[in-house]
């Protein structure tokens, strides 16, 4: 058996996946459960920044009852393919509502996994956000450059 190579997404696939991500973001803002049902695979595992993990149905109930999403900004996204599986990584800044009516921001790096389904549609099977946190080690020059790039992108 030959393993499938890991390749950057071609332009058509990249465009299709970014459209699914755009639909997901808009559906979260609009509390559009029908669209979320369509873009999330039945096998979805969604891990929120604080570590809470939801199945597809749990996440839909969470969105319906809490309507927490108020806005999202994405940084540059890298999309790699392994056969009919796509791994998308990049920065996400979420504006979220809180129980007291205030808003908060959660920012960090995200890994999203999608699969191309039997009907040809791409659907999310996994989501994991690692929120920004304290840096214990002094960053290397390369890491400093990456942090500076993130800070610059967020200023613009």
Tab-separated table of C-alpha atoms in Angstrom, residues 9-130:
chain	number	residue	atom	x	y	z
A	9	UNK	CA	-4.113	22.479	-2.036
A	10	UNK	CA	-4.521	23.359	-5.707
A	11	UNK	CA	-6.288	26.659	-6.402
A	12	UNK	CA	-9.715	25.133	-7.137
A	13	UNK	CA	-9.675	23.042	-3.960
A	14	UNK	CA	-8.381	25.966	-1.905
A	15	UNK	CA	-11.207	28.160	-3.217
A	16	UNK	CA	-13.813	25.479	-2.421
A	17	UNK	CA	-12.516	24.974	1.134
A	18	UNK	CA	-12.294	28.706	1.833
A	19	UNK	CA	-15.916	29.014	0.692
A	20	UNK	CA	-16.953	26.296	3.170
A	21	UNK	CA	-15.092	28.217	5.898
A	22	UNK	CA	-16.820	31.460	4.867
A	23	UNK	CA	-20.201	29.707	5.045
A	24	UNK	CA	-19.339	28.269	8.478
A	25	UNK	CA	-18.376	31.671	9.858
A	26	UNK	CA	-21.505	33.364	8.498
A	27	UNK	CA	-23.752	30.567	9.755
A	28	UNK	CA	-22.293	30.918	13.265
A	29	UNK	CA	-23.041	34.655	13.224
A	30	UNK	CA	-26.555	34.138	11.836
A	31	UNK	CA	-27.296	31.077	14.001
A	32	UNK	CA	-28.105	29.307	10.724
A	33	UNK	CA	-28.347	25.725	11.928
A	34	UNK	CA	-29.275	24.328	8.502
A	35	UNK	CA	-26.031	25.608	6.986
A	36	UNK	CA	-24.045	24.374	9.983
A	37	UNK	CA	-25.639	20.927	9.593
A	38	UNK	CA	-24.487	20.981	5.968
A	39	UNK	CA	-20.875	22.095	6.530
A	40	UNK	CA	-20.242	19.869	9.583
A	41	UNK	CA	-19.743	16.158	9.028
A	42	UNK	CA	-21.779	13.867	11.293
A	43	UNK	CA	-18.466	12.710	12.821
A	44	UNK	CA	-17.446	16.259	13.865
A	45	UNK	CA	-15.259	16.702	16.949
A	46	UNK	CA	-15.110	20.410	17.859
A	47	UNK	CA	-12.754	21.436	20.673
A	48	UNK	CA	-13.217	25.006	21.895
A	49	UNK	CA	-10.334	27.169	23.168
A	50	UNK	CA	-10.963	26.335	26.864
A	51	UNK	CA	-10.902	22.605	26.060
A	52	UNK	CA	-14.645	21.877	25.975
A	53	UNK	CA	-15.295	19.286	23.262
A	54	UNK	CA	-18.576	18.934	21.362
A	55	UNK	CA	-20.012	16.494	18.863
A	56	UNK	CA	-21.919	17.929	15.910
A	57	UNK	CA	-25.286	17.809	17.701
A	58	UNK	CA	-23.844	19.261	20.908
A	59	UNK	CA	-22.244	22.118	18.975
A	60	UNK	CA	-25.501	22.867	17.160
A	61	UNK	CA	-27.352	23.038	20.501
A	62	UNK	CA	-24.577	25.262	21.901
A	63	UNK	CA	-24.889	27.685	18.979
A	64	UNK	CA	-28.711	27.639	19.100
A	65	UNK	CA	-29.025	28.290	22.836
A	66	UNK	CA	-26.095	30.633	23.397
A	67	UNK	CA	-25.595	32.407	20.045
A	68	UNK	CA	-22.068	33.244	21.249
A	69	UNK	CA	-20.431	34.225	17.936
A	70	UNK	CA	-20.338	37.973	17.200
A	71	UNK	CA	-17.521	38.157	14.642
A	72	UNK	CA	-14.418	36.407	13.373
A	73	UNK	CA	-11.220	37.428	11.647
A	74	UNK	CA	-8.967	34.901	9.952
A	75	UNK	CA	-5.281	35.292	9.213
A	76	UNK	CA	-3.464	33.647	6.311
A	77	UNK	CA	-4.639	30.048	5.988
A	78	UNK	CA	-2.481	27.121	4.937
A	79	UNK	CA	-4.368	24.232	3.334
A	80	UNK	CA	-2.696	20.860	2.795
A	81	UNK	CA	-4.253	17.775	1.239
A	82	UNK	CA	-3.827	14.086	1.956
A	83	UNK	CA	-6.084	12.454	-0.600
A	84	UNK	CA	-9.664	13.516	0.175
A	85	UNK	CA	-8.693	15.032	3.537
A	86	UNK	CA	-7.754	18.692	3.939
A	87	UNK	CA	-5.909	20.173	6.907
A	88	UNK	CA	-6.351	23.927	7.270
A	89	UNK	CA	-4.241	25.866	9.762
A	90	UNK	CA	-4.053	29.527	10.629
A	91	UNK	CA	-4.954	32.285	12.988
A	92	UNK	CA	-8.480	33.012	14.226
A	93	UNK	CA	-9.742	35.924	16.293
A	94	UNK	CA	-13.271	35.337	17.610
A	95	UNK	CA	-15.518	37.997	19.116
A	96	UNK	CA	-17.805	36.175	21.508
A	97	UNK	CA	-20.745	37.117	23.661
A	98	UNK	CA	-20.649	36.371	27.386
A	99	UNK	CA	-23.516	35.401	29.709
A	100	UNK	CA	-23.493	38.910	31.254
A	101	UNK	CA	-24.001	40.517	27.826
A	102	UNK	CA	-20.421	41.718	27.441
A	103	UNK	CA	-18.126	40.715	24.599
A	104	UNK	CA	-14.744	39.087	24.791
A	105	UNK	CA	-12.073	38.212	22.263
A	106	UNK	CA	-10.421	34.814	21.974
A	107	UNK	CA	-7.476	34.624	19.595
A	108	UNK	CA	-5.172	31.792	18.681
A	109	UNK	CA	-4.084	29.214	16.165
A	110	UNK	CA	-6.638	26.798	14.716
A	111	UNK	CA	-6.403	23.401	13.067
A	112	UNK	CA	-9.441	22.381	11.016
A	113	UNK	CA	-9.786	19.075	9.201
A	114	UNK	CA	-12.239	18.565	6.353
A	115	UNK	CA	-13.075	15.562	4.210
A	116	UNK	CA	-14.425	15.404	0.694
A	117	UNK	CA	-17.683	13.500	1.058
A	118	UNK	CA	-19.414	11.110	-1.308
A	119	UNK	CA	-21.482	14.005	-2.746
A	120	UNK	CA	-18.275	15.941	-3.542
A	121	UNK	CA	-18.821	18.515	-0.772
A	122	UNK	CA	-16.113	19.376	1.742
A	123	UNK	CA	-17.253	19.061	5.374
A	124	UNK	CA	-15.519	19.739	8.667
A	125	UNK	CA	-14.645	16.668	10.740
A	126	UNK	CA	-12.421	18.335	13.343
A	127	UNK	CA	-11.747	21.755	14.859
A	128	UNK	CA	-9.176	22.622	17.534
A	129	UNK	CA	-8.283	26.112	18.752
A	130	UNK	CA	-5.171	26.758	20.820
